[in-house]
PDB file of C-alpha atoms in Angstrom:
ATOM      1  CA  UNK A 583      71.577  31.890 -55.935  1.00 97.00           C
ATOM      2  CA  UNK A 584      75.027  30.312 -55.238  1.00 98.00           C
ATOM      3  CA  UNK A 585      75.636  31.941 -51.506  1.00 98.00           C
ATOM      4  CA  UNK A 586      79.040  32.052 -49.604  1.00 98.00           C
ATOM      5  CA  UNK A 587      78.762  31.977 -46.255  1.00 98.00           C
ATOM      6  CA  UNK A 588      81.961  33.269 -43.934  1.00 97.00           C
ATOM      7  CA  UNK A 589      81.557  32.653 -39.963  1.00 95.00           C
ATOM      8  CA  UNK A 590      84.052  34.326 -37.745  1.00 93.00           C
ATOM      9  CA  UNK A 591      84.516  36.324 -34.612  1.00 93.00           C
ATOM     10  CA  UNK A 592      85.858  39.023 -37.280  1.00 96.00           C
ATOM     11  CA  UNK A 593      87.814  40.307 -34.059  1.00 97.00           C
ATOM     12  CA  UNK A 594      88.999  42.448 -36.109  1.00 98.00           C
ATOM     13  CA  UNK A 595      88.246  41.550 -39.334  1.00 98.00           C
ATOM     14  CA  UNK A 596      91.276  41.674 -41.913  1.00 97.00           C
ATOM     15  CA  UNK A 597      92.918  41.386 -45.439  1.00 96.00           C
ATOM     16  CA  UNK A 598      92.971  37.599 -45.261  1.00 93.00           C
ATOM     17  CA  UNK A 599      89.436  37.413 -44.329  1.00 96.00           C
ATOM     18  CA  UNK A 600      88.710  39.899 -47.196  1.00 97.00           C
ATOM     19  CA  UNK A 601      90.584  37.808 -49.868  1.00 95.00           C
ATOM     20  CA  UNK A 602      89.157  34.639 -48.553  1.00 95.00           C
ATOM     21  CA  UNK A 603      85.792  35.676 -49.803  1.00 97.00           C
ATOM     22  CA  UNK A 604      86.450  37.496 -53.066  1.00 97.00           C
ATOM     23  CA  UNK A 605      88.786  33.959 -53.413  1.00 96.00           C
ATOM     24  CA  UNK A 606      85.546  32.026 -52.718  1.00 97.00           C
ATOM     25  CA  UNK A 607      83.319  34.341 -54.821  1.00 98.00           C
ATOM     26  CA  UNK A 608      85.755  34.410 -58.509  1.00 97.00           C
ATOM     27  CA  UNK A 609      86.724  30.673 -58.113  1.00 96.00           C
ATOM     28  CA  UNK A 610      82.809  29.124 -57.449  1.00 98.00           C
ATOM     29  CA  UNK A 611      80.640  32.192 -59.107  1.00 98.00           C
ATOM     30  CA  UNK A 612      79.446  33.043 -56.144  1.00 98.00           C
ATOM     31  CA  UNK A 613      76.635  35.491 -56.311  1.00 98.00           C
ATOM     32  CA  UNK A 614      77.228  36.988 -52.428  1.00 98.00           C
ATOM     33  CA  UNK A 615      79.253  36.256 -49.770  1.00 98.00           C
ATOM     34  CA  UNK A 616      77.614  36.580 -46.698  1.00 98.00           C
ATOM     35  CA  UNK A 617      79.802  37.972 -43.898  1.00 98.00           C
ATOM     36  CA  UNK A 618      78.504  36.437 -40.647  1.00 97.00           C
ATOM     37  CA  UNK A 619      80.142  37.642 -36.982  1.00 96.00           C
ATOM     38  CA  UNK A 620      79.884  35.123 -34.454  1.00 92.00           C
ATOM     39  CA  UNK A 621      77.500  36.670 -31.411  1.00 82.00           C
ATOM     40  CA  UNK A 622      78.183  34.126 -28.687  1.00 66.00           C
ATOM     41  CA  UNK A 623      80.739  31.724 -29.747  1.00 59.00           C
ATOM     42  CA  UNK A 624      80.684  29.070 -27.339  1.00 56.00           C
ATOM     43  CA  UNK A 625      84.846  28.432 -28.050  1.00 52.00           C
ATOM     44  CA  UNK A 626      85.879  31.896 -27.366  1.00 53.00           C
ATOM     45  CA  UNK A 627      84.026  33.034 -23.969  1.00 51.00           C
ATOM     46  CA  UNK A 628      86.525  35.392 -22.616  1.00 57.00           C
ATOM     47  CA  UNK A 629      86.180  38.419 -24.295  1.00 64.00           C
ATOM     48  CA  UNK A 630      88.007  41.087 -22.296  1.00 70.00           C
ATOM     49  CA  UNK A 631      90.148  43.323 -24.037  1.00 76.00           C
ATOM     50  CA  UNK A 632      88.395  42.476 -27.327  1.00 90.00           C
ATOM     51  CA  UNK A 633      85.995  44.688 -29.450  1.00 95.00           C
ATOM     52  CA  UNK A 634      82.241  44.924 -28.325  1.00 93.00           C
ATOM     53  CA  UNK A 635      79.473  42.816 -30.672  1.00 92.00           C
ATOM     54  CA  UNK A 636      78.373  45.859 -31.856  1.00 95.00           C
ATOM     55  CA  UNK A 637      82.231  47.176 -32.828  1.00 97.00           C
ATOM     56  CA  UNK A 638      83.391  43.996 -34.719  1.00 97.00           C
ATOM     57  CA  UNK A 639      79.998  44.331 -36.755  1.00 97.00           C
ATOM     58  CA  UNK A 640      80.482  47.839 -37.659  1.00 98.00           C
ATOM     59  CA  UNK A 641      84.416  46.941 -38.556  1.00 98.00           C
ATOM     60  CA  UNK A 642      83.067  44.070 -40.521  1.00 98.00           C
ATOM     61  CA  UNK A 643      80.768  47.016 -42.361  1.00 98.00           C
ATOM     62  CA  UNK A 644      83.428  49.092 -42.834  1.00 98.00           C
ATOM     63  CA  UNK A 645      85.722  46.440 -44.523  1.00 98.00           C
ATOM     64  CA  UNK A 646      83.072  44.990 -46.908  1.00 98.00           C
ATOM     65  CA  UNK A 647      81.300  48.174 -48.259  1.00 96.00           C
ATOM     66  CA  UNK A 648      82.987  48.829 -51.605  1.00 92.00           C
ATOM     67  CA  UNK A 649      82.327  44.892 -52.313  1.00 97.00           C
ATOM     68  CA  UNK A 650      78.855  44.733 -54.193  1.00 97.00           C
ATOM     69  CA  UNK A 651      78.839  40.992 -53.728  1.00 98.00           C
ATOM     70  CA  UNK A 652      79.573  41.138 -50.016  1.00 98.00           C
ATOM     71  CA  UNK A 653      77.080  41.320 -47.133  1.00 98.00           C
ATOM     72  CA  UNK A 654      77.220  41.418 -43.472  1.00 98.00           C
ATOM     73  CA  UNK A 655      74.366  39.759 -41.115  1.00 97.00           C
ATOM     74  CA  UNK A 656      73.967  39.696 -37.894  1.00 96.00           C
ATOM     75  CA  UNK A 657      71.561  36.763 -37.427  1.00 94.00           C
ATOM     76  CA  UNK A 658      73.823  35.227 -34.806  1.00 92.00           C
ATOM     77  CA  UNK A 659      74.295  38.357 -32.946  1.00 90.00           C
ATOM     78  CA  UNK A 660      71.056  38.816 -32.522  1.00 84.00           C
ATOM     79  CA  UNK A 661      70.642  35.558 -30.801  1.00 77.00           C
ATOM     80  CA  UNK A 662      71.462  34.853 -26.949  1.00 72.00           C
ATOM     81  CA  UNK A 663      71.948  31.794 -27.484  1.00 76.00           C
ATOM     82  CA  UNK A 664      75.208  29.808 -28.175  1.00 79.00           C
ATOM     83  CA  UNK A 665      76.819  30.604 -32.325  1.00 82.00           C
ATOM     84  CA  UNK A 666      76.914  27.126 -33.420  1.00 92.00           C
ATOM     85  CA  UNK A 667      77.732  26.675 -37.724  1.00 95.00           C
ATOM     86  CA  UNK A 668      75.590  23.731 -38.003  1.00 96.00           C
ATOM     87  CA  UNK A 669      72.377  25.879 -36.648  1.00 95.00           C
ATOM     88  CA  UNK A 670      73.404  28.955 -39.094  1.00 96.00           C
ATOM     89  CA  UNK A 671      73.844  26.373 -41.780  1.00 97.00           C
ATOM     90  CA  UNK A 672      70.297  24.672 -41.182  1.00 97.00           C
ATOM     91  CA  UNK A 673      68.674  27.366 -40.522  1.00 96.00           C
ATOM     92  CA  UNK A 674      69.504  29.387 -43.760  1.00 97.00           C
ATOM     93  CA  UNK A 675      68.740  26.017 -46.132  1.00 97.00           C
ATOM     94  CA  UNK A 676      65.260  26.236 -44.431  1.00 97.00           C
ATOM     95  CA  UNK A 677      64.869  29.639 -45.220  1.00 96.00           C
ATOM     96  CA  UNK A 678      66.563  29.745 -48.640  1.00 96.00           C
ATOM     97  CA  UNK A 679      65.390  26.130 -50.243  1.00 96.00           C
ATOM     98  CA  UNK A 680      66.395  27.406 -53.733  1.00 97.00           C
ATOM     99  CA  UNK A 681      70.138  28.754 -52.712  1.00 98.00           C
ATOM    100  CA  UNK A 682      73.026  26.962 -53.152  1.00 98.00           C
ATOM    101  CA  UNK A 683      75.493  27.383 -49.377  1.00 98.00           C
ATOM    102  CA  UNK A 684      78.830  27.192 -49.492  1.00 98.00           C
ATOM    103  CA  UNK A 685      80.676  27.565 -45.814  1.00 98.00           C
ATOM    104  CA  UNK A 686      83.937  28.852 -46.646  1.00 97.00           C
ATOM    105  CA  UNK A 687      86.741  27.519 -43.821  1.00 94.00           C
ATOM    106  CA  UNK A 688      90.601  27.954 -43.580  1.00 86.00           C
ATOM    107  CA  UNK A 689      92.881  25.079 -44.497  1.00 80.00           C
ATOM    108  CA  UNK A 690      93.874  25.395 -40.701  1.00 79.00           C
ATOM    109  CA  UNK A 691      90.393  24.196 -39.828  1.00 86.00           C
ATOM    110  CA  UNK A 692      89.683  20.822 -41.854  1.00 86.00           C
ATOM    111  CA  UNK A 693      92.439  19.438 -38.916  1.00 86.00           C
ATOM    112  CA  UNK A 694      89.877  20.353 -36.513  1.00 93.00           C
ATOM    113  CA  UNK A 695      86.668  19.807 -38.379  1.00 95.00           C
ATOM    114  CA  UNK A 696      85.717  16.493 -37.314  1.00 96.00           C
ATOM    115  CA  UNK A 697      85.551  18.062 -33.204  1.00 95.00           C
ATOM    116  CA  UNK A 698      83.312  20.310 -34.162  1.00 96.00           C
ATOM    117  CA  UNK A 699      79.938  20.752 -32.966  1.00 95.00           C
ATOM    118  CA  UNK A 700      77.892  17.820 -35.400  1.00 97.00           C
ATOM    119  CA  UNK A 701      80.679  18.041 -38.068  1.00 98.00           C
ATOM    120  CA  UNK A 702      77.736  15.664 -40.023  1.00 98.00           C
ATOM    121  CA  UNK A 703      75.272  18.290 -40.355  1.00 98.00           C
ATOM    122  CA  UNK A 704      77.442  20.932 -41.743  1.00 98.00           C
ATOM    123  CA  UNK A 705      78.158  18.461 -44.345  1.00 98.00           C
ATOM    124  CA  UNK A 706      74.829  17.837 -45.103  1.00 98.00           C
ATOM    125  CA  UNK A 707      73.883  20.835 -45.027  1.00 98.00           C
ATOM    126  CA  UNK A 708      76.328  22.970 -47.708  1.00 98.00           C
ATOM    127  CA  UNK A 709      79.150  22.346 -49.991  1.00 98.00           C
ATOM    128  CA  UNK A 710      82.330  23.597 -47.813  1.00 98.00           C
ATOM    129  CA  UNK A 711      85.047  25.466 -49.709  1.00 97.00           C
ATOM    130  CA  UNK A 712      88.622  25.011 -47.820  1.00 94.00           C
ATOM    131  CA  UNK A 713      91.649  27.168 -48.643  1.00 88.00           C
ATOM    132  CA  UNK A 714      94.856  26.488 -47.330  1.00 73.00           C
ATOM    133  CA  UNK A 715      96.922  28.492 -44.914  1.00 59.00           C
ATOM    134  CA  UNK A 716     100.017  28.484 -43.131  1.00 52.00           C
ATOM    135  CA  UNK A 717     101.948  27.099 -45.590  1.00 58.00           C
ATOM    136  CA  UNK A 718     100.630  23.894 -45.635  1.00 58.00           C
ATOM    137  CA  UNK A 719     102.066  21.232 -47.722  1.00 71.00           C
ATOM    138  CA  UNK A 720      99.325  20.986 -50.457  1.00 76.00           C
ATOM    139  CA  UNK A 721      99.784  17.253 -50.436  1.00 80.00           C
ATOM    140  CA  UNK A 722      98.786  17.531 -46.813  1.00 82.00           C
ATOM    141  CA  UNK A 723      95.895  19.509 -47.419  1.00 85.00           C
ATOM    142  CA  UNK A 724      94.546  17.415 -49.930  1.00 86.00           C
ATOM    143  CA  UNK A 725      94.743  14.204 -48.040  1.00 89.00           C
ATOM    144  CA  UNK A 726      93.308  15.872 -45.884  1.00 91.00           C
ATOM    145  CA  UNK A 727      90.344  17.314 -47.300  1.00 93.00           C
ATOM    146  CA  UNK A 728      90.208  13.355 -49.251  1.00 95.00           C
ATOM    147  CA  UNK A 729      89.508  12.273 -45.200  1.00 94.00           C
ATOM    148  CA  UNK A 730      86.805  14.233 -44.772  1.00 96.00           C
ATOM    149  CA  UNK A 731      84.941  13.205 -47.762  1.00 96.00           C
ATOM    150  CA  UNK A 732      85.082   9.681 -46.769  1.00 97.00           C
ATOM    151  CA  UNK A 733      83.970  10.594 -43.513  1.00 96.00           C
ATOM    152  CA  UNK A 734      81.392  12.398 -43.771  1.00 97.00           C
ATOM    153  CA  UNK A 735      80.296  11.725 -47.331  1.00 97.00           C
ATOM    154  CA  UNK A 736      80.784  15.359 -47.815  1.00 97.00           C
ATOM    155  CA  UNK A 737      81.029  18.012 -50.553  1.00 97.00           C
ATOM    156  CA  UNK A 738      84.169  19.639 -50.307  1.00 96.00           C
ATOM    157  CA  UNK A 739      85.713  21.600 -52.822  1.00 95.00           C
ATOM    158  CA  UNK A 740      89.896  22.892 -52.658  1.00 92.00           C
ATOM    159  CA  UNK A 741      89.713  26.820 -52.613  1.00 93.00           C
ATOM    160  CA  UNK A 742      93.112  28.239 -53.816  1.00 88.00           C
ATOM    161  CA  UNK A 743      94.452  31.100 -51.955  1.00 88.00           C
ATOM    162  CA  UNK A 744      97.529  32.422 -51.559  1.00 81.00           C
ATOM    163  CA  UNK A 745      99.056  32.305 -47.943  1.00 75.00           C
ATOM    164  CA  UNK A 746      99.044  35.648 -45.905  1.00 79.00           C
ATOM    165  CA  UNK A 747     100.567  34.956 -42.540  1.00 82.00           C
ATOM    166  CA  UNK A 748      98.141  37.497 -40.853  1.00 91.00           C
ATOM    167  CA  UNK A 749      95.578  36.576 -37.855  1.00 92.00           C
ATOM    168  CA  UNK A 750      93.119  38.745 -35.997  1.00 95.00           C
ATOM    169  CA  UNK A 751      95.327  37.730 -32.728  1.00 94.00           C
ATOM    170  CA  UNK A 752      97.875  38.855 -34.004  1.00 96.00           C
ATOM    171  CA  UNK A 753      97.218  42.307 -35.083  1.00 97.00           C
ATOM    172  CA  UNK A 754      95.370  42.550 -31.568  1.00 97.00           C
ATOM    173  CA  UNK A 755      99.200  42.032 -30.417  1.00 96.00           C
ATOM    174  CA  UNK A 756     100.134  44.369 -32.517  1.00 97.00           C
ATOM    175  CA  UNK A 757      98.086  46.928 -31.365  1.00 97.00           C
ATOM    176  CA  UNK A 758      98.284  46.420 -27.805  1.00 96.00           C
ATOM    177  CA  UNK A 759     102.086  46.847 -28.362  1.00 95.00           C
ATOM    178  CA  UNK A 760     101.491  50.333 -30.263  1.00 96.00           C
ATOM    179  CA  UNK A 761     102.811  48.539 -33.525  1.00 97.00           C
ATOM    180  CA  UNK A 762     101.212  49.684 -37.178  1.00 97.00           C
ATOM    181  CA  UNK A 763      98.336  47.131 -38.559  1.00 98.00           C
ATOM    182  CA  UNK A 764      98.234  49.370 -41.806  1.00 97.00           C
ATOM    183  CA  UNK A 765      97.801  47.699 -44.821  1.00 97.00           C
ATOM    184  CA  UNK A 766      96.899  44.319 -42.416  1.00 97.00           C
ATOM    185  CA  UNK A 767      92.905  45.842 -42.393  1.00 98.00           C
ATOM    186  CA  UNK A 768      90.829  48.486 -44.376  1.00 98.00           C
ATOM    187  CA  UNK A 769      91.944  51.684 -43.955  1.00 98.00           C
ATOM    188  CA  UNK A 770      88.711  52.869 -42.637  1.00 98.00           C
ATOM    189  CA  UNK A 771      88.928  49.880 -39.887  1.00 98.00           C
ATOM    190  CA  UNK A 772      92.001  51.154 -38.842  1.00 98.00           C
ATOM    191  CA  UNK A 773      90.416  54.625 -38.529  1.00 98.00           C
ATOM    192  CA  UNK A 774      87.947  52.419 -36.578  1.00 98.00           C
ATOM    193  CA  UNK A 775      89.664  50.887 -34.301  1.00 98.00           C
ATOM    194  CA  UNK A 776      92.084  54.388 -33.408  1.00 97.00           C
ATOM    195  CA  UNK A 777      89.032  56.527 -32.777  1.00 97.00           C
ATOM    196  CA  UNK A 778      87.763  53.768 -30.205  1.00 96.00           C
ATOM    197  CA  UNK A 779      91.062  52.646 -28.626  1.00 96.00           C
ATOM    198  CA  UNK A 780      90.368  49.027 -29.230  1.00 97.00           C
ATOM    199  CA  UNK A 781      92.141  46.136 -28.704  1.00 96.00           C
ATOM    200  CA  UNK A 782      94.685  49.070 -26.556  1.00 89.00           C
ATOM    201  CA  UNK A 783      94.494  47.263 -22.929  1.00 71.00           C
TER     202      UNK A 783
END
């Protein structure tokens, strides 16, 4: 099986994220895309204001039911320890010998990759699919992806998306300011997030 993998604090999870993975899924045959929300993300510790673990994982439901190819799991939710990719990663390819992985990141990350927590073992450990975002020069983003390669000896493959200037922080913004986020998430996530007064202060 050739299995996407999308990590994310999902906080709340959006159109981007949503075209990101059927992206991922038409352009490398994917035969799932697993949506995985971040339990304990060691990068993101304060959490007030935001959606409970258990309310980003039912918004991430929500968002990926009519998608027969998507899946949510909450294998690093149910862990107290730290959400680290490079533990998902190894942990999966241990479980699932015979599946292909493929980590999907935004273009906005491969800047950042290298300070990640052992960059080397993601590498090793999947093929990573990067889409660009924020209108970033595709020159750029190819020179930049060519980088990593070198460095890390890595499979990476260019993911072409088009660029929706939309961001979880953001539409918590707009929320907290009583602005509209319809059409920016699911319709039923909206519902969601109403009926629980999240992300309202």
């Amino acid at each position: 099986m050739k299995l996407g993998i999308m990590g994310g604090t999902f906080d709340p999870i959006h159109i981007g994220h949503l075209i990101l993975g059927e992206c991922a899924a038409e352009q490398f045959s994917l035969d799932k895309v697993l949506y995985i929300p971040a339990g304990n993300p060691p990068h993101k510790l304060q959490r007030e204001g935001r959606a409970t673990n258990e309310q980003r994982a039912e918004m991430v439901r929500l968002a990926i039911g009519g998608n027969p190819r998507f899946e949510l799991s909450l294998r690093e939710m149910q862990s107290a320890e730290y959400s680290f990719t490079y533990k998902t990663l190894e942990a999966m390819r241990e479980e699932r010998p015979e599946d292909e992985l493929f980590f999907i990141i935004g273009g906005d990350s491969l800047h950042d990759f290298p300070l990640w927590r052992n960059p080397q073992r993601i590498c090793n450990a999947c093929t990573l699919l990067a889409a660009t975002r924020n209108h970033v020069e595709q020159t750029v983003y190819l020179q930049e992806i060519e980088l990593l390669r070198t460095k890390f000896n890595a499979s990476i493959e260019a993911l072409t998306v088009d660029n929706l200037d939309v961001s979880s922080q953001m539409l918590r913004e707009r929320i907290a300011g009583g602005q509209s986020v319809r059409y920016y998430v699911p319709d039923a996530v909206r519902e969601y997030i109403d009926k629980h007064s999240i992300y309202k202060g």
